[in-house]
Amino acid sequence: MTAIGNLRSTNKDTLREVLTRVQAEGAALGHFNVADHVLLKAVIAAASETKLPVFVGASEGEREFFGPSQLAALVKSLRQESDVPAFLNADHTHSLAKAIEAANAGFDSVGVDFSALPFDENVAQTKATVQAIKAINPAILAEGEIGDIGTGSEIHESAQADFSKLTTPEEARQFVEATGIDILAPSVGNRHGMAKSMVQGKTKKHLDIERIAQIKQAAGTFLTLHGGSGTDDEHFRRAISSGINIIHINTELRVAWRESLAESLARDSNEVVPYKILRPVVESVKQVVIARLKLFHGQAVSPEVVGTLA
Ligand code: G3H
Ligand code: ZN
C-alpha cells in the first residue's frame, strides 16, 4: 500500500471518482456510522484534520433517530464548508420504501440489504431497489449484500464467528451481474459488533484474505467490508490490497462515544452546559476516526488509540 499524502480529491468530486482514486492509491475509503451530531462532528473533523475523504453512514435506526433529510442537509452543509469530500450512505436499508426515502433525501449511496433472504429473492429485491433509486438519481451508487455478517454494532458477550455463509466468488459474480449494483458487500469472515475481549484489545477479527481476492476478481466491482470494528490491522492492510475499497466502522465509535461521555459527566456533576460536556466526546471519537483513516490510507498509526478503547 502506498502512503497517501498526495490524494488530490476535492470536495467537488463524486463518490465514484473518489472511490476510483482511493483504489488507485491502494487505499480504502473509511465509512463511519453516525447517530447524532456529536458523532457526525467527530467524523467531519477527522476528515478535515487528515485531509482524507470520508463516507458518513447511517443505518435505518440511526436515520430514524437523526431524521434522514436533516442528516442529508447537515452533511451537505458540512461538506460545502470543508475542503475534503464527505459522502452519505443509507446503510443497511431493508426495504424499497426506505431506499426511496434516502434517494429522495439526497444520499450519495444506498446500502441495499436483503441479505437475510434466500439468494434468488435477494437478487430480485436488490435489482428492483437499484432500478428505483437510480430512476430518482442516476448518479447514486447502490450497494448489495450477500452472505451472513451478523447484526448489531454492539458489544457481544463473545465473538460471533459463523463461517457457514461466507460469500463464494461465483455467487458474487452472479449477484453483481443480475442486480446492477455498483458496490458489493461480501461475507469474508467479517461480523458486526465487537466481542468484549475485542473492546479490551485482547482479541481481533481475522478475515479470509484469499476469498476477498477471488471475489474481487469474479465481481469486478467496488467491494465494501462491513463489521470493521476490532479487526486486526494487518488483516485490514491485506484486505485493502486484495480488493476492499470501503471499510465500515461503527462499534469502535460507539464505545469511544459512551466511555468519553461517561467520563465527561463524571468530571463535574454540576456541569450542565451541553457543549462543555460534549466537546471531549467529539474529540475522543475523532481520535478513533483519525486512527482508522490513517490505517486505511497507509499512514502510520499511534498504537495508543486503537485497541485500547476500554
Ligand atoms: O454497517 C456498519 C458496520 O458494518 C459496522 O460494523 O460495528 O463491527 O464496526 P462494526
Ligand atoms: Zn454493516
Short mmCIF file of C-alpha atoms in Angstrom, two decimals, residues 18-271:
data_model
loop_
_atom_site.label_atom_id
_atom_site.label_comp_id
_atom_site.label_asym_id
_atom_site.label_seq_id
_atom_site.Cartn_x
_atom_site.Cartn_y
_atom_site.Cartn_z
CA VAL A 18 -13.18 9.35 -5.06
CA LEU A 19 -13.56 5.56 -4.85
CA THR A 20 -11.68 5.14 -8.13
CA ARG A 21 -8.89 7.42 -6.94
CA VAL A 22 -8.64 5.81 -3.49
CA GLN A 23 -8.49 2.37 -5.13
CA ALA A 24 -5.70 3.53 -7.47
CA GLU A 25 -3.77 4.73 -4.42
CA GLY A 26 -4.02 1.28 -2.81
CA ALA A 27 -6.15 2.68 -0.01
CA ALA A 28 -9.76 2.33 1.21
CA LEU A 29 -12.45 4.89 1.97
CA GLY A 30 -13.37 4.90 5.69
CA HIS A 31 -17.13 4.59 6.34
CA PHE A 32 -18.21 5.75 9.81
CA ASN A 33 -21.73 5.45 11.20
CA VAL A 34 -23.35 8.37 12.95
CA ALA A 35 -26.48 8.55 15.09
CA ASP A 36 -26.12 12.07 16.41
CA HIS A 37 -24.47 15.41 15.76
CA VAL A 38 -21.56 14.61 18.10
CA LEU A 39 -20.54 11.59 16.03
CA LEU A 40 -21.03 13.50 12.78
CA LYS A 41 -18.90 16.42 14.00
CA ALA A 42 -16.17 13.97 15.02
CA VAL A 43 -16.12 12.24 11.61
CA ILE A 44 -16.02 15.51 9.65
CA ALA A 45 -13.36 16.97 11.96
CA ALA A 46 -11.22 13.84 11.46
CA ALA A 47 -11.54 14.19 7.68
CA SER A 48 -10.57 17.86 7.82
CA GLU A 49 -7.61 17.19 10.08
CA THR A 50 -6.23 14.31 7.99
CA LYS A 51 -7.28 15.83 4.64
CA LEU A 52 -8.75 12.43 3.74
CA PRO A 53 -12.21 11.78 2.28
CA VAL A 54 -14.86 10.12 4.46
CA PHE A 55 -18.06 8.20 3.97
CA VAL A 56 -20.68 9.01 6.60
CA GLY A 57 -23.15 6.17 7.14
CA ALA A 58 -26.48 5.86 8.89
CA SER A 59 -28.50 2.67 9.22
CA GLU A 60 -32.31 2.70 9.30
CA GLY A 61 -32.30 3.08 13.11
CA GLU A 62 -29.65 5.80 13.04
CA ARG A 63 -31.55 7.64 10.26
CA GLU A 64 -34.79 7.43 12.16
CA PHE A 65 -33.16 9.00 15.24
CA PHE A 66 -31.41 11.73 13.23
CA GLY A 67 -34.05 12.33 10.57
CA PRO A 68 -32.91 11.34 7.06
CA SER A 69 -33.48 14.75 5.46
CA GLN A 70 -31.90 16.58 8.41
CA LEU A 71 -28.81 14.34 8.25
CA ALA A 72 -28.51 14.85 4.49
CA ALA A 73 -28.80 18.63 4.90
CA LEU A 74 -26.15 18.68 7.64
CA VAL A 75 -23.67 16.56 5.66
CA LYS A 76 -24.24 18.76 2.61
CA SER A 77 -23.60 21.89 4.65
CA LEU A 78 -20.50 20.46 6.39
CA ARG A 79 -19.20 19.26 3.03
CA GLN A 80 -19.59 22.71 1.50
CA GLU A 81 -17.57 24.27 4.30
CA SER A 82 -14.93 21.56 4.40
CA ASP A 83 -12.02 21.14 1.99
CA VAL A 84 -12.33 17.34 1.79
CA PRO A 85 -15.07 15.16 0.34
CA ALA A 86 -17.69 13.71 2.68
CA PHE A 87 -20.34 11.38 1.29
CA LEU A 88 -23.51 9.98 2.83
CA ASN A 89 -24.65 6.36 2.73
CA ALA A 90 -28.04 4.91 3.70
CA ASP A 91 -26.51 1.92 5.41
CA HIS A 92 -28.30 -1.47 5.74
CA THR A 93 -31.53 -0.48 4.03
CA HIS A 94 -34.01 -3.34 4.25
CA SER A 95 -36.96 -2.06 2.19
CA LEU A 96 -37.73 -0.37 -1.10
CA ALA A 97 -39.59 2.41 0.74
CA LYS A 98 -36.58 3.28 2.94
CA ALA A 99 -34.25 3.21 -0.09
CA ILE A 100 -36.53 5.61 -1.97
CA GLU A 101 -36.74 7.86 1.09
CA ALA A 102 -32.92 8.05 1.23
CA ALA A 103 -32.57 8.69 -2.50
CA ASN A 104 -35.14 11.49 -2.29
CA ALA A 105 -33.34 12.97 0.74
CA GLY A 106 -30.15 13.30 -1.34
CA PHE A 107 -27.99 10.43 -0.04
CA ASP A 108 -24.98 9.63 -2.27
CA SER A 109 -25.48 5.89 -1.96
CA VAL A 110 -27.81 3.27 -0.58
CA GLY A 111 -26.66 0.05 1.05
CA VAL A 112 -29.43 -2.21 -0.15
CA ASP A 113 -29.57 -5.12 2.30
CA PHE A 114 -31.79 -8.09 1.57
CA SER A 115 -29.03 -10.49 2.60
CA ALA A 116 -31.29 -12.26 5.11
CA LEU A 117 -33.41 -13.55 2.19
CA PRO A 118 -32.61 -16.63 0.09
CA PHE A 119 -30.18 -15.79 -2.76
CA ASP A 120 -32.80 -15.58 -5.57
CA GLU A 121 -35.11 -13.35 -3.54
CA ASN A 122 -32.16 -11.20 -2.52
CA VAL A 123 -31.32 -10.80 -6.23
CA ALA A 124 -34.91 -9.88 -7.18
CA GLN A 125 -35.44 -7.34 -4.37
CA THR A 126 -31.99 -5.79 -4.77
CA LYS A 127 -32.45 -5.41 -8.53
CA ALA A 128 -35.85 -3.72 -8.15
CA THR A 129 -34.46 -1.36 -5.48
CA VAL A 130 -31.40 -0.44 -7.55
CA GLN A 131 -33.65 0.43 -10.51
CA ALA A 132 -35.93 2.55 -8.31
CA ILE A 133 -33.17 4.63 -6.69
CA LYS A 134 -31.30 5.14 -9.96
CA ALA A 135 -34.55 6.40 -11.51
CA ILE A 136 -34.59 9.08 -8.79
CA ASN A 137 -30.87 9.91 -9.05
CA PRO A 138 -28.83 8.26 -11.84
CA ALA A 139 -25.58 9.22 -10.06
CA ILE A 140 -26.47 7.43 -6.83
CA LEU A 141 -24.36 4.36 -6.06
CA ALA A 142 -26.03 1.14 -4.98
CA GLU A 143 -24.51 -1.45 -2.71
CA GLY A 144 -25.82 -5.01 -2.45
CA GLU A 145 -25.07 -7.62 0.20
CA ILE A 146 -24.72 -11.39 0.16
CA GLY A 147 -23.87 -13.85 2.88
CA ASP A 148 -24.22 -13.51 6.63
CA ILE A 149 -22.23 -10.91 8.57
CA GLY A 150 -24.36 -10.89 11.71
CA THR A 151 -26.33 -7.99 13.10
CA GLY A 152 -25.76 -5.32 15.71
CA SER A 153 -22.91 -2.81 16.02
CA GLU A 154 -22.85 -3.59 19.70
CA ILE A 155 -20.75 -5.27 22.35
CA HIS A 156 -21.37 -9.01 22.24
CA GLU A 157 -20.61 -11.45 25.05
CA SER A 158 -18.29 -13.45 22.77
CA ALA A 159 -17.09 -13.43 19.15
CA GLN A 160 -19.96 -14.32 16.82
CA ALA A 161 -17.88 -16.39 14.46
CA ASP A 162 -20.06 -18.21 11.94
CA PHE A 163 -18.26 -19.08 8.76
CA SER A 164 -21.08 -21.18 7.30
CA LYS A 165 -22.38 -18.45 4.99
CA LEU A 166 -19.21 -16.95 3.53
CA THR A 167 -19.69 -15.50 0.05
CA THR A 168 -18.34 -17.56 -2.84
CA PRO A 169 -16.75 -15.93 -5.92
CA GLU A 170 -19.43 -17.48 -8.14
CA GLU A 171 -22.27 -16.04 -6.02
CA ALA A 172 -20.54 -12.66 -6.16
CA ARG A 173 -20.27 -12.78 -9.97
CA GLN A 174 -23.91 -13.82 -10.42
CA PHE A 175 -25.20 -11.27 -7.89
CA VAL A 176 -23.37 -8.32 -9.44
CA GLU A 177 -24.41 -9.29 -12.98
CA ALA A 178 -28.06 -9.83 -12.04
CA THR A 179 -28.64 -6.77 -9.85
CA GLY A 180 -26.68 -3.89 -11.43
CA ILE A 181 -25.11 -2.89 -8.10
CA ASP A 182 -22.00 -0.69 -8.04
CA ILE A 183 -20.61 -1.97 -4.74
CA LEU A 184 -20.70 -5.47 -3.27
CA ALA A 185 -20.61 -6.26 0.45
CA PRO A 186 -19.49 -9.88 0.86
CA SER A 187 -19.15 -12.12 3.88
CA VAL A 188 -15.43 -12.85 4.25
CA GLY A 189 -15.01 -13.56 7.96
CA ASN A 190 -16.26 -10.13 8.99
CA ARG A 191 -19.02 -9.83 11.63
CA HIS A 192 -20.87 -6.82 13.01
CA GLY A 193 -20.03 -5.63 16.51
CA MET A 194 -17.27 -6.41 18.98
CA ALA A 195 -16.83 -9.18 21.50
CA LYS A 196 -15.97 -7.94 25.00
CA SER A 197 -12.44 -9.28 24.53
CA MET A 198 -12.09 -7.08 21.41
CA VAL A 199 -13.15 -3.98 23.31
CA GLN A 200 -10.45 -4.83 25.83
CA GLY A 201 -7.94 -5.18 22.96
CA LYS A 202 -7.30 -8.86 23.79
CA THR A 203 -8.67 -10.44 20.59
CA LYS A 204 -9.07 -9.32 16.96
CA LYS A 205 -11.25 -10.22 13.99
CA HIS A 206 -9.49 -12.06 11.16
CA LEU A 207 -10.53 -12.05 7.51
CA ASP A 208 -10.39 -14.60 4.69
CA ILE A 209 -7.95 -12.64 2.52
CA GLU A 210 -7.73 -15.18 -0.29
CA ARG A 211 -11.52 -15.19 -0.61
CA ILE A 212 -11.53 -11.38 -0.87
CA ALA A 213 -9.08 -11.55 -3.79
CA GLN A 214 -11.15 -14.23 -5.54
CA ILE A 215 -14.40 -12.28 -5.03
CA LYS A 216 -12.79 -9.09 -6.36
CA GLN A 217 -11.68 -10.93 -9.47
CA ALA A 218 -15.12 -12.52 -10.00
CA ALA A 219 -17.25 -9.48 -9.15
CA GLY A 220 -15.21 -6.74 -10.81
CA THR A 221 -16.90 -4.06 -8.68
CA PHE A 222 -16.03 -1.94 -5.69
CA LEU A 223 -16.07 -4.04 -2.51
CA THR A 224 -17.20 -2.95 0.95
CA LEU A 225 -16.09 -4.56 4.19
CA HIS A 226 -18.76 -4.37 6.90
CA GLY A 227 -18.14 -5.11 10.57
CA GLY A 228 -14.72 -3.47 10.65
CA SER A 229 -14.54 -2.77 14.40
CA GLY A 230 -11.95 -4.88 16.19
CA THR A 231 -10.28 -6.17 13.03
CA ASP A 232 -6.57 -6.91 13.11
CA ASP A 233 -4.62 -4.03 11.50
CA GLU A 234 -2.58 -6.34 9.29
CA HIS A 235 -5.78 -8.02 8.04
CA PHE A 236 -7.14 -4.58 7.15
CA ARG A 237 -3.99 -3.84 5.12
CA ARG A 238 -4.12 -7.18 3.33
CA ALA A 239 -7.88 -6.86 2.70
CA ILE A 240 -7.30 -3.48 1.05
CA SER A 241 -4.52 -4.79 -1.17
CA SER A 242 -6.78 -7.74 -2.09
CA GLY A 243 -9.62 -5.51 -3.32
CA ILE A 244 -11.58 -3.95 -0.43
CA ASN A 245 -12.47 -0.31 -1.27
CA ILE A 246 -14.67 0.80 1.64
CA ILE A 247 -14.40 -0.18 5.33
CA HIS A 248 -17.29 0.25 7.77
CA ILE A 249 -16.55 1.14 11.40
CA ASN A 250 -19.32 1.68 13.91
CA THR A 251 -18.93 -0.10 17.27
CA GLU A 252 -15.48 1.38 17.93
CA LEU A 253 -17.01 4.86 17.62
CA ARG A 254 -19.95 3.93 19.84
CA VAL A 255 -17.58 2.59 22.53
CA ALA A 256 -15.49 5.78 22.43
CA TRP A 257 -18.68 7.89 22.48
CA ARG A 258 -20.09 6.12 25.53
CA GLU A 259 -16.86 5.97 27.51
CA SER A 260 -15.92 9.58 26.92
CA LEU A 261 -19.47 10.75 27.67
CA ALA A 262 -19.42 8.85 30.98
CA GLU A 263 -16.02 10.36 31.85
CA SER A 264 -17.14 13.83 30.89
CA LEU A 265 -20.31 13.59 33.00
CA ALA A 266 -18.38 12.18 35.95
CA ARG A 267 -15.81 15.01 35.83
CA ASP A 268 -18.16 17.59 37.35
CA SER A 269 -21.67 16.70 38.50
CA ASN A 270 -22.61 20.41 38.48
CA GLU A 271 -21.73 20.89 34.83
#
